[in-house]
Every structure is written in structure tokens, then in C-alpha cells.
PDB file of C-alpha atoms in Angstrom:
ATOM      1  CA  MET G 197       0.000   0.000   0.000  1.00 87.00           C
ATOM      2  CA  MET G 198       1.395   3.415  -0.980  1.00 92.00           C
ATOM      3  CA  ARG G 199       0.236   6.806   0.225  1.00 95.00           C
ATOM      4  CA  LEU G 200       1.520  10.223  -0.877  1.00 96.00           C
ATOM      5  CA  SER G 201       1.306  13.185   1.489  1.00 97.00           C
ATOM      6  CA  THR G 202       2.910  16.469   2.438  1.00 97.00           C
ATOM      7  CA  VAL G 203       4.238  17.657   5.777  1.00 96.00           C
ATOM      8  CA  ARG G 204       4.404  21.313   6.795  1.00 96.00           C
ATOM      9  CA  THR G 205       7.536  21.714   8.917  1.00 96.00           C
ATOM     10  CA  GLY G 206       8.257  24.117  11.728  1.00 94.00           C
ATOM     11  CA  ARG G 207      10.310  26.192   9.295  1.00 91.00           C
ATOM     12  CA  GLY G 208       7.209  26.644   7.169  1.00 93.00           C
ATOM     13  CA  ASN G 209       8.271  24.619   4.139  1.00 91.00           C
ATOM     14  CA  THR G 210       6.330  21.732   2.638  1.00 96.00           C
ATOM     15  CA  LEU G 211       7.970  18.324   2.261  1.00 97.00           C
ATOM     16  CA  SER G 212       6.769  15.596  -0.073  1.00 98.00           C
ATOM     17  CA  VAL G 213       6.425  12.211   1.635  1.00 98.00           C
ATOM     18  CA  ALA G 214       5.695   8.735   0.282  1.00 98.00           C
ATOM     19  CA  THR G 215       4.755   5.953   2.686  1.00 98.00           C
ATOM     20  CA  VAL G 216       4.819   2.348   1.490  1.00 97.00           C
ATOM     21  CA  SER G 217       3.360  -0.148   3.951  1.00 94.00           C
ATOM     22  CA  PRO G 218       3.219  -3.946   4.164  1.00 94.00           C
ATOM     23  CA  PRO G 219       0.075  -5.828   3.180  1.00 86.00           C
ATOM     24  CA  GLY G 220      -2.519  -5.182   5.854  1.00 80.00           C
ATOM     25  CA  GLY G 221      -0.656  -2.093   7.016  1.00 72.00           C
ATOM     26  CA  VAL G 222       0.897  -3.773  10.070  1.00 76.00           C
ATOM     27  CA  GLY G 223       4.552  -4.698  10.286  1.00 87.00           C
ATOM     28  CA  ALA G 224       7.844  -4.233  12.073  1.00 95.00           C
ATOM     29  CA  ALA G 225       9.232  -0.856  13.163  1.00 97.00           C
ATOM     30  CA  PRO G 226       9.019   1.805  10.421  1.00 98.00           C
ATOM     31  CA  LEU G 227      11.995   2.963   8.376  1.00 99.00           C
ATOM     32  CA  LEU G 228      12.646   6.579   7.377  1.00 99.00           C
ATOM     33  CA  LEU G 229      14.734   6.802   4.182  1.00 99.00           C
ATOM     34  CA  LEU G 230      16.726   9.978   3.427  1.00 99.00           C
ATOM     35  CA  HIS G 231      18.149  10.458  -0.054  1.00 97.00           C
ATOM     36  CA  PRO G 232      21.578  11.910  -0.973  1.00 95.00           C
ATOM     37  CA  ILE G 233      21.700  15.621  -1.736  1.00 91.00           C
ATOM     38  CA  ASN G 234      20.692  16.728  -5.219  1.00 92.00           C
ATOM     39  CA  MET G 235      18.742  13.514  -5.711  1.00 94.00           C
ATOM     40  CA  ARG G 236      15.237  12.601  -4.585  1.00 96.00           C
ATOM     41  CA  LYS G 237      13.282   9.997  -2.695  1.00 98.00           C
ATOM     42  CA  GLU G 238      12.790   7.697  -5.693  1.00 97.00           C
ATOM     43  CA  CYS G 239      16.435   6.599  -5.395  1.00 98.00           C
ATOM     44  CA  TRP G 240      15.221   4.015  -2.848  1.00 98.00           C
ATOM     45  CA  LEU G 241      12.725   2.279  -5.140  1.00 97.00           C
ATOM     46  CA  GLY G 242      14.961  -0.744  -5.728  1.00 98.00           C
ATOM     47  CA  LEU G 243      14.892  -1.582  -2.010  1.00 98.00           C
ATOM     48  CA  LEU G 244      11.185  -1.130  -1.405  1.00 98.00           C
ATOM     49  CA  PRO G 245       9.766  -4.513  -2.488  1.00 97.00           C
ATOM     50  CA  ALA G 246      11.827  -6.283   0.164  1.00 98.00           C
ATOM     51  CA  LEU G 247      11.741  -3.605   2.866  1.00 98.00           C
ATOM     52  CA  ALA G 248       8.048  -2.757   2.610  1.00 97.00           C
ATOM     53  CA  ALA G 249       7.119  -6.434   2.762  1.00 96.00           C
ATOM     54  CA  GLU G 250       7.829  -6.329   6.484  1.00 96.00           C
ATOM     55  CA  ARG G 251       7.706  -2.675   7.601  1.00 97.00           C
ATOM     56  CA  ALA G 252       6.380   0.745   6.610  1.00 97.00           C
ATOM     57  CA  CYS G 253       8.934   2.749   4.638  1.00 98.00           C
ATOM     58  CA  VAL G 254       8.703   6.546   4.742  1.00 98.00           C
ATOM     59  CA  LEU G 255      10.516   8.332   1.908  1.00 99.00           C
ATOM     60  CA  VAL G 256      11.049  12.095   2.137  1.00 98.00           C
ATOM     61  CA  ASP G 257      12.154  14.687  -0.399  1.00 97.00           C
ATOM     62  CA  LEU G 258      14.449  17.039   1.506  1.00 96.00           C
ATOM     63  CA  ALA G 259      13.808  20.777   1.163  1.00 93.00           C
ATOM     64  CA  GLY G 260      15.125  21.903  -2.216  1.00 92.00           C
ATOM     65  CA  HIS G 261      14.662  18.460  -3.753  1.00 92.00           C
ATOM     66  CA  GLY G 262      12.026  16.448  -5.591  1.00 90.00           C
ATOM     67  CA  GLU G 263       8.478  17.643  -4.897  1.00 94.00           C
ATOM     68  CA  SER G 264       9.400  19.592  -1.748  1.00 95.00           C
ATOM     69  CA  THR G 265       9.622  23.367  -1.531  1.00 91.00           C
ATOM     70  CA  ASP G 266      12.807  25.434  -1.384  1.00 89.00           C
ATOM     71  CA  ASP G 267      14.069  27.093   1.768  1.00 81.00           C
ATOM     72  CA  ASP G 268      17.311  28.002   3.495  1.00 81.00           C
ATOM     73  CA  PHE G 269      19.606  24.996   3.302  1.00 88.00           C
ATOM     74  CA  SER G 270      21.911  23.666   6.008  1.00 92.00           C
ATOM     75  CA  LEU G 271      22.555  20.343   7.696  1.00 94.00           C
ATOM     76  CA  SER G 272      20.807  21.463  10.877  1.00 95.00           C
ATOM     77  CA  ALA G 273      17.795  22.734   8.898  1.00 95.00           C
ATOM     78  CA  TRP G 274      17.431  19.408   7.067  1.00 96.00           C
ATOM     79  CA  VAL G 275      17.724  17.572  10.398  1.00 97.00           C
ATOM     80  CA  ASP G 276      15.043  19.793  11.940  1.00 97.00           C
ATOM     81  CA  ASP G 277      12.750  19.158   8.966  1.00 97.00           C
ATOM     82  CA  CYS G 278      13.166  15.383   9.206  1.00 98.00           C
ATOM     83  CA  ALA G 279      12.627  15.437  12.970  1.00 98.00           C
ATOM     84  CA  ASP G 280       9.389  17.335  12.298  1.00 98.00           C
ATOM     85  CA  VAL G 281       8.336  14.614   9.838  1.00 98.00           C
ATOM     86  CA  VAL G 282       8.918  11.971  12.510  1.00 98.00           C
ATOM     87  CA  ARG G 283       6.889  13.886  15.091  1.00 97.00           C
ATOM     88  CA  LEU G 284       4.053  14.943  12.796  1.00 96.00           C
ATOM     89  CA  LEU G 285       3.614  11.437  11.369  1.00 97.00           C
ATOM     90  CA  GLY G 286       3.686   9.998  14.885  1.00 96.00           C
ATOM     91  CA  LEU G 287       6.598   7.666  14.156  1.00 96.00           C
ATOM     92  CA  THR G 288       8.113   5.944  17.188  1.00 95.00           C
ATOM     93  CA  GLY G 289      10.684   3.196  17.561  1.00 96.00           C
ATOM     94  CA  LEU G 290      11.752   3.855  13.996  1.00 98.00           C
ATOM     95  CA  HIS G 291      14.896   3.197  11.988  1.00 99.00           C
ATOM     96  CA  VAL G 292      16.547   5.994   9.989  1.00 99.00           C
ATOM     97  CA  ALA G 293      18.726   5.291   6.942  1.00 99.00           C
ATOM     98  CA  GLY G 294      20.380   7.756   4.608  1.00 98.00           C
ATOM     99  CA  GLY G 295      22.586   7.805   1.555  1.00 98.00           C
ATOM    100  CA  SER G 296      25.573  10.152   1.341  1.00 95.00           C
ATOM    101  CA  LEU G 297      24.627  13.327   3.267  1.00 95.00           C
ATOM    102  CA  GLY G 298      21.362  11.584   4.126  1.00 97.00           C
ATOM    103  CA  GLY G 299      23.416   9.447   6.509  1.00 97.00           C
ATOM    104  CA  ALA G 300      24.725  12.552   8.279  1.00 97.00           C
ATOM    105  CA  ILE G 301      21.141  13.813   8.520  1.00 97.00           C
ATOM    106  CA  ALA G 302      20.122  10.430   9.960  1.00 98.00           C
ATOM    107  CA  VAL G 303      22.763  10.840  12.672  1.00 98.00           C
ATOM    108  CA  GLY G 304      21.357  14.271  13.483  1.00 98.00           C
ATOM    109  CA  VAL G 305      17.818  12.907  13.709  1.00 98.00           C
ATOM    110  CA  ALA G 306      18.962  10.092  16.009  1.00 98.00           C
ATOM    111  CA  ALA G 307      20.755  12.608  18.241  1.00 98.00           C
ATOM    112  CA  ALA G 308      17.706  14.895  18.300  1.00 98.00           C
ATOM    113  CA  LEU G 309      15.181  12.112  18.970  1.00 98.00           C
ATOM    114  CA  PRO G 310      17.001   9.451  21.006  1.00 97.00           C
ATOM    115  CA  ASP G 311      13.774   8.073  22.474  1.00 97.00           C
ATOM    116  CA  ARG G 312      12.218   7.555  19.036  1.00 98.00           C
ATOM    117  CA  VAL G 313      15.082   6.243  16.882  1.00 98.00           C
ATOM    118  CA  ARG G 314      15.853   2.526  17.117  1.00 98.00           C
ATOM    119  CA  SER G 315      18.773   2.342  14.655  1.00 99.00           C
ATOM    120  CA  VAL G 316      20.733   4.379  12.117  1.00 99.00           C
ATOM    121  CA  THR G 317      22.240   3.427   8.757  1.00 99.00           C
ATOM    122  CA  GLY G 318      24.585   5.391   6.524  1.00 98.00           C
ATOM    123  CA  LEU G 319      25.375   4.337   2.950  1.00 98.00           C
ATOM    124  CA  GLY G 320      28.456   6.048   1.550  1.00 96.00           C
ATOM    125  CA  SER G 321      28.023   8.709   4.203  1.00 95.00           C
ATOM    126  CA  SER G 322      30.730  11.075   5.361  1.00 91.00           C
ATOM    127  CA  VAL G 323      29.871  13.276   8.321  1.00 91.00           C
ATOM    128  CA  ALA G 324      32.045  16.237   7.282  1.00 85.00           C
ATOM    129  CA  SER G 325      33.428  17.433   3.953  1.00 74.00           C
ATOM    130  CA  GLU G 326      37.073  17.831   3.107  1.00 62.00           C
ATOM    131  CA  PRO G 327      38.217  21.478   3.035  1.00 56.00           C
ATOM    132  CA  GLY G 328      37.877  23.103  -0.369  1.00 54.00           C
ATOM    133  CA  ASP G 329      35.603  25.055  -2.636  1.00 51.00           C
ATOM    134  CA  SER G 330      32.171  23.669  -3.425  1.00 58.00           C
ATOM    135  CA  PRO G 331      31.057  23.406  -7.043  1.00 62.00           C
ATOM    136  CA  ALA G 332      29.148  26.497  -8.140  1.00 63.00           C
ATOM    137  CA  PRO G 333      27.340  25.903 -11.445  1.00 64.00           C
ATOM    138  CA  ALA G 334      26.401  29.243 -12.991  1.00 60.00           C
ATOM    139  CA  ASP G 335      23.486  28.238 -15.216  1.00 73.00           C
ATOM    140  CA  ALA G 336      21.344  25.329 -16.378  1.00 79.00           C
ATOM    141  CA  ALA G 337      23.966  24.132 -18.858  1.00 84.00           C
ATOM    142  CA  ALA G 338      26.592  24.076 -16.115  1.00 80.00           C
ATOM    143  CA  VAL G 339      24.248  22.107 -13.846  1.00 81.00           C
ATOM    144  CA  ASP G 340      23.638  19.568 -16.612  1.00 82.00           C
ATOM    145  CA  ALA G 341      27.370  19.181 -17.188  1.00 85.00           C
ATOM    146  CA  LEU G 342      28.042  18.843 -13.465  1.00 81.00           C
ATOM    147  CA  PHE G 343      25.387  16.176 -12.944  1.00 84.00           C
ATOM    148  CA  ALA G 344      26.423  14.265 -16.062  1.00 88.00           C
ATOM    149  CA  GLY G 345      29.943  13.994 -14.676  1.00 88.00           C
ATOM    150  CA  LEU G 346      28.825  13.177 -11.149  1.00 87.00           C
ATOM    151  CA  ALA G 347      26.464  10.455 -12.376  1.00 91.00           C
ATOM    152  CA  ARG G 348      29.396   8.641 -13.962  1.00 91.00           C
ATOM    153  CA  GLU G 349      31.767   9.222 -11.016  1.00 93.00           C
ATOM    154  CA  ALA G 350      29.209   8.157  -8.418  1.00 94.00           C
ATOM    155  CA  VAL G 351      29.004   4.548  -9.592  1.00 96.00           C
ATOM    156  CA  ALA G 352      31.608   1.819  -9.795  1.00 96.00           C
ATOM    157  CA  PRO G 353      33.759   1.561 -12.938  1.00 95.00           C
ATOM    158  CA  GLY G 354      32.158  -0.533 -15.651  1.00 93.00           C
ATOM    159  CA  ARG G 355      28.563  -0.007 -14.571  1.00 93.00           C
ATOM    160  CA  PRO G 356      26.260  -0.125 -17.623  1.00 92.00           C
ATOM    161  CA  ASP G 357      24.895   3.050 -19.141  1.00 94.00           C
ATOM    162  CA  ASP G 358      21.384   2.412 -17.848  1.00 95.00           C
ATOM    163  CA  VAL G 359      22.654   2.681 -14.267  1.00 96.00           C
ATOM    164  CA  VAL G 360      24.406   5.966 -15.043  1.00 94.00           C
ATOM    165  CA  ASP G 361      21.301   7.213 -16.855  1.00 95.00           C
ATOM    166  CA  THR G 362      19.139   6.321 -13.863  1.00 95.00           C
ATOM    167  CA  VAL G 363      21.382   8.314 -11.540  1.00 95.00           C
ATOM    168  CA  ARG G 364      21.288  11.263 -13.915  1.00 93.00           C
ATOM    169  CA  LEU G 365      17.493  11.182 -14.141  1.00 94.00           C
ATOM    170  CA  LEU G 366      17.229  11.236 -10.339  1.00 94.00           C
ATOM    171  CA  THR G 367      19.241  14.445  -9.951  1.00 91.00           C
ATOM    172  CA  ASN G 368      17.860  17.765  -8.761  1.00 88.00           C
ATOM    173  CA  ARG G 369      15.506  19.672 -11.092  1.00 85.00           C
ATOM    174  CA  HIS G 370      15.114  22.770  -8.915  1.00 88.00           C
ATOM    175  CA  GLY G 371      17.396  24.957 -11.030  1.00 83.00           C
ATOM    176  CA  PRO G 372      20.983  26.223 -10.783  1.00 83.00           C
ATOM    177  CA  ASP G 373      20.405  28.607  -7.869  1.00 85.00           C
ATOM    178  CA  VAL G 374      18.950  25.894  -5.643  1.00 88.00           C
ATOM    179  CA  VAL G 375      21.512  23.311  -6.762  1.00 87.00           C
ATOM    180  CA  THR G 376      24.344  25.707  -5.928  1.00 84.00           C
ATOM    181  CA  ARG G 377      22.932  26.534  -2.498  1.00 86.00           C
ATOM    182  CA  VAL G 378      22.382  22.861  -1.748  1.00 88.00           C
ATOM    183  CA  LEU G 379      25.973  22.046  -2.718  1.00 85.00           C
ATOM    184  CA  ARG G 380      27.353  24.840  -0.570  1.00 85.00           C
ATOM    185  CA  ALA G 381      25.290  23.682   2.398  1.00 87.00           C
ATOM    186  CA  ALA G 382      26.575  20.144   1.915  1.00 85.00           C
ATOM    187  CA  TYR G 383      30.178  21.306   1.769  1.00 85.00           C
ATOM    188  CA  ASP G 384      29.662  23.258   5.002  1.00 87.00           C
ATOM    189  CA  ALA G 385      27.961  20.321   6.745  1.00 90.00           C
ATOM    190  CA  ASP G 386      29.562  18.703   9.782  1.00 91.00           C
ATOM    191  CA  ALA G 387      27.671  16.056  11.743  1.00 94.00           C
ATOM    192  CA  SER G 388      30.705  14.817  13.673  1.00 92.00           C
ATOM    193  CA  GLY G 389      29.552  16.525  16.867  1.00 94.00           C
ATOM    194  CA  TRP G 390      26.450  14.329  16.956  1.00 96.00           C
ATOM    195  CA  LEU G 391      28.240  10.987  16.652  1.00 96.00           C
ATOM    196  CA  GLY G 392      28.860  10.648  20.384  1.00 94.00           C
ATOM    197  CA  GLU G 393      25.201  11.320  21.136  1.00 96.00           C
ATOM    198  CA  VAL G 394      23.936   8.356  19.107  1.00 97.00           C
ATOM    199  CA  ARG G 395      23.565   5.297  21.336  1.00 96.00           C
ATOM    200  CA  CYS G 396      21.448   3.056  19.117  1.00 98.00           C
ATOM    201  CA  PRO G 397      22.824   0.383  16.734  1.00 98.00           C
ATOM    202  CA  ALA G 398      24.407   1.938  13.650  1.00 98.00           C
ATOM    203  CA  LEU G 399      25.366   0.360  10.325  1.00 99.00           C
ATOM    204  CA  TRP G 400      27.908   2.291   8.235  1.00 98.00           C
ATOM    205  CA  ALA G 401      28.321   0.718   4.799  1.00 98.00           C
ATOM    206  CA  THR G 402      30.486   2.094   1.993  1.00 97.00           C
ATOM    207  CA  GLY G 403      31.184   0.965  -1.538  1.00 98.00           C
ATOM    208  CA  GLU G 404      34.568  -0.310  -2.641  1.00 98.00           C
ATOM    209  CA  TYR G 405      34.718   2.383  -5.339  1.00 97.00           C
ATOM    210  CA  ASP G 406      33.141   5.250  -3.407  1.00 96.00           C
ATOM    211  CA  VAL G 407      35.038   8.433  -4.339  1.00 91.00           C
ATOM    212  CA  THR G 408      33.235  10.530  -1.718  1.00 90.00           C
ATOM    213  CA  CYS G 409      33.434   8.456   1.461  1.00 91.00           C
ATOM    214  CA  SER G 410      36.397   6.088   1.599  1.00 93.00           C
ATOM    215  CA  LEU G 411      36.343   2.729   3.334  1.00 95.00           C
ATOM    216  CA  THR G 412      38.856   4.100   5.832  1.00 95.00           C
ATOM    217  CA  GLU G 413      36.628   7.068   6.628  1.00 94.00           C
ATOM    218  CA  SER G 414      33.561   4.854   6.918  1.00 95.00           C
ATOM    219  CA  GLU G 415      35.349   2.572   9.356  1.00 97.00           C
ATOM    220  CA  ARG G 416      36.479   5.607  11.377  1.00 96.00           C
ATOM    221  CA  ILE G 417      32.912   6.925  11.610  1.00 97.00           C
ATOM    222  CA  ALA G 418      31.577   3.536  12.705  1.00 97.00           C
ATOM    223  CA  GLY G 419      34.219   3.483  15.426  1.00 97.00           C
ATOM    224  CA  LEU G 420      32.988   6.815  16.786  1.00 96.00           C
ATOM    225  CA  LEU G 421      29.422   5.546  17.103  1.00 97.00           C
ATOM    226  CA  ALA G 422      28.680   3.754  20.365  1.00 95.00           C
ATOM    227  CA  ALA G 423      27.216   0.715  18.609  1.00 97.00           C
ATOM    228  CA  GLY G 424      28.601   1.253  15.126  1.00 97.00           C
ATOM    229  CA  VAL G 425      29.451  -1.476  12.617  1.00 98.00           C
ATOM    230  CA  HIS G 426      31.394  -0.818   9.408  1.00 98.00           C
ATOM    231  CA  VAL G 427      30.623  -2.922   6.331  1.00 98.00           C
ATOM    232  CA  PRO G 428      32.516  -2.645   3.020  1.00 98.00           C
ATOM    233  CA  LEU G 429      30.364  -3.144  -0.065  1.00 98.00           C
ATOM    234  CA  PRO G 430      32.356  -4.810  -2.861  1.00 98.00           C
ATOM    235  CA  GLY G 431      31.834  -3.830  -6.470  1.00 98.00           C
ATOM    236  CA  VAL G 432      29.807  -0.654  -5.921  1.00 98.00           C
ATOM    237  CA  GLY G 433      30.476   3.064  -5.732  1.00 97.00           C
ATOM    238  CA  HIS G 434      28.766   5.930  -3.929  1.00 96.00           C
ATOM    239  CA  LEU G 435      25.153   4.924  -4.647  1.00 98.00           C
ATOM    240  CA  PRO G 436      24.797   1.244  -3.708  1.00 98.00           C
ATOM    241  CA  MET G 437      21.023   1.525  -3.310  1.00 98.00           C
ATOM    242  CA  ILE G 438      20.844   2.109  -7.079  1.00 98.00           C
ATOM    243  CA  GLU G 439      23.834   0.052  -8.236  1.00 98.00           C
ATOM    244  CA  ASP G 440      23.115  -3.154  -6.307  1.00 98.00           C
ATOM    245  CA  PRO G 441      19.963  -3.142  -4.158  1.00 98.00           C
ATOM    246  CA  ALA G 442      20.349  -6.839  -3.309  1.00 98.00           C
ATOM    247  CA  LEU G 443      23.788  -6.201  -1.810  1.00 98.00           C
ATOM    248  CA  VAL G 444      22.431  -3.390   0.344  1.00 99.00           C
ATOM    249  CA  LEU G 445      19.494  -5.506   1.473  1.00 99.00           C
ATOM    250  CA  ALA G 446      21.828  -8.352   2.451  1.00 99.00           C
ATOM    251  CA  HIS G 447      23.245  -6.091   5.174  1.00 99.00           C
ATOM    252  CA  LEU G 448      20.405  -3.676   5.888  1.00 99.00           C
ATOM    253  CA  VAL G 449      17.628  -6.204   6.528  1.00 99.00           C
ATOM    254  CA  PRO G 450      19.561  -8.180   9.203  1.00 98.00           C
ATOM    255  CA  HIS G 451      20.622  -4.886  10.817  1.00 99.00           C
ATOM    256  CA  LEU G 452      17.005  -3.716  11.055  1.00 99.00           C
ATOM    257  CA  ARG G 453      15.767  -7.059  12.349  1.00 98.00           C
ATOM    258  CA  ALA G 454      18.493  -7.214  14.997  1.00 98.00           C
ATOM    259  CA  ALA G 455      17.647  -3.702  16.198  1.00 98.00           C
ATOM    260  CA  ASP G 456      13.943  -4.625  16.256  1.00 97.00           C
ATOM    261  CA  ALA G 457      14.792  -7.429  18.656  1.00 95.00           C
ATOM    262  CA  VAL G 458      16.611  -5.211  21.171  1.00 85.00           C
TER     263      VAL G 458
END
């Protein structure tokens, strides 16, 4: 069963939400899925048949993405928005999983709502960017060129064109101004201060060919989480949920079930 809805956050913006529930509507603890920046909630579709067979999955378009409205962008603002979604939808005992910066947002949500969040997962998720200038595309053509390059770099070498095309089609359509502001917010993001506040089980999984979050960095982050586990994902790059959903599910499903049992 799928339901589409919107949530009006405390900041006054409107987020697009899709909820996919198991047959009968009753299942294990719900799962909130947070997409990478400059993508949208549909990036999780490959995981939904398996995940939604046993639990409600709540997919959110972050502000400035997908069907959601634009607003000021920052890591803390995205965290506040997602925490509002959890509260307004009445979600308790939930799991939160994110890809790329979505993993950093998941950490922030877990730190903000420790009594509601049962587990956290990050896929290819750094918690702070390396120093340097963020990309600043000047116009629509520059955005297209940027995303075309990133779509190829984000996946493992040798991935077929249809995978690259899928990534490209999932990228942000909100225009160069929004894309630039989102990128700058991502490059300024630092969730490292929240790591010590997260006490629930945490899975940190990173692709062998991830050019954004290295295996070494992923292992370091897992070590800073009280109950963190690092898992390398062979044969994939920065977007394993698109490149190889079955591989992600092989680690994510047992993680969720184990946390359900605690």
C-alpha cells in the first residue's frame, strides 16, 4: 500500500512524503529513508519490495529536492525538517537510513530524537566534507554538465549506461540557484559533533569504489558511534542503493531485524 502526502515543517516549508506499507498495514518498526543531496526519494525504489514487505517505509524529499519546496539549506535545517516529519507522522521506535549526506542527517535525527530512533544506517556517508571550494554551477547548462559527470563518477567503474542514466534522471531539477545553495550547504555540513550522542545500533556501509566516502573514513565513523558497525560493499560506488539493491538488502535487513529485537 502506498500513500503520498505532504508535511508542513516548523520552518514553514512543505515536504513531499511517500509511505509504502506492508500488506494489511501492520509490520515491524518503520523505516525513514533519506536520499543523498541533489537527488530525490525515488532513489530508494529498488529496495522497497523487500523492505516494505515487512515494515512501513517513509521516503522524504528534503527541502530543495524532488516535490518539496525550497528554503534556506543547512545540515541542521534538514535535520530539523526530518525530525518534524517523525513527530508529525507519529513515528516511534523507527529506523533511519540515509545515503551520502542523508546518513549525516540520519545521525542528526537520532541525536535529536534518542527516544524515538531505534537504529541508524549510513550508505556512503561522510559526516564532514574535506576542506575546499564547493562546485558552483552558474546556469542550467553548467548544472547539466556537473550532474552528467557526477552520475558517472558516483558509480563503480564498468557499470552499464542504464545505471548511469538512472542516476542522472534522479538528480535535482530545482534549477541552478537551488543546486548551488544545496551544494554549498553540503560542503559546510559537519555532523561529527552528533556521533557521540547516538547510542542506538548503527550500520555504516560504503562501496569499494566510493570516491566521496572512503572505506577508511567509513570505518572511522563507525568506530565513533557507540554501537557502530562498518561494512565494506564490494563492487559498488557511492550509490549502492541504485547500483546493487540486493547487496544493500543483504546487510540492511539483518541490521534492522536485529535492532527490532533489542
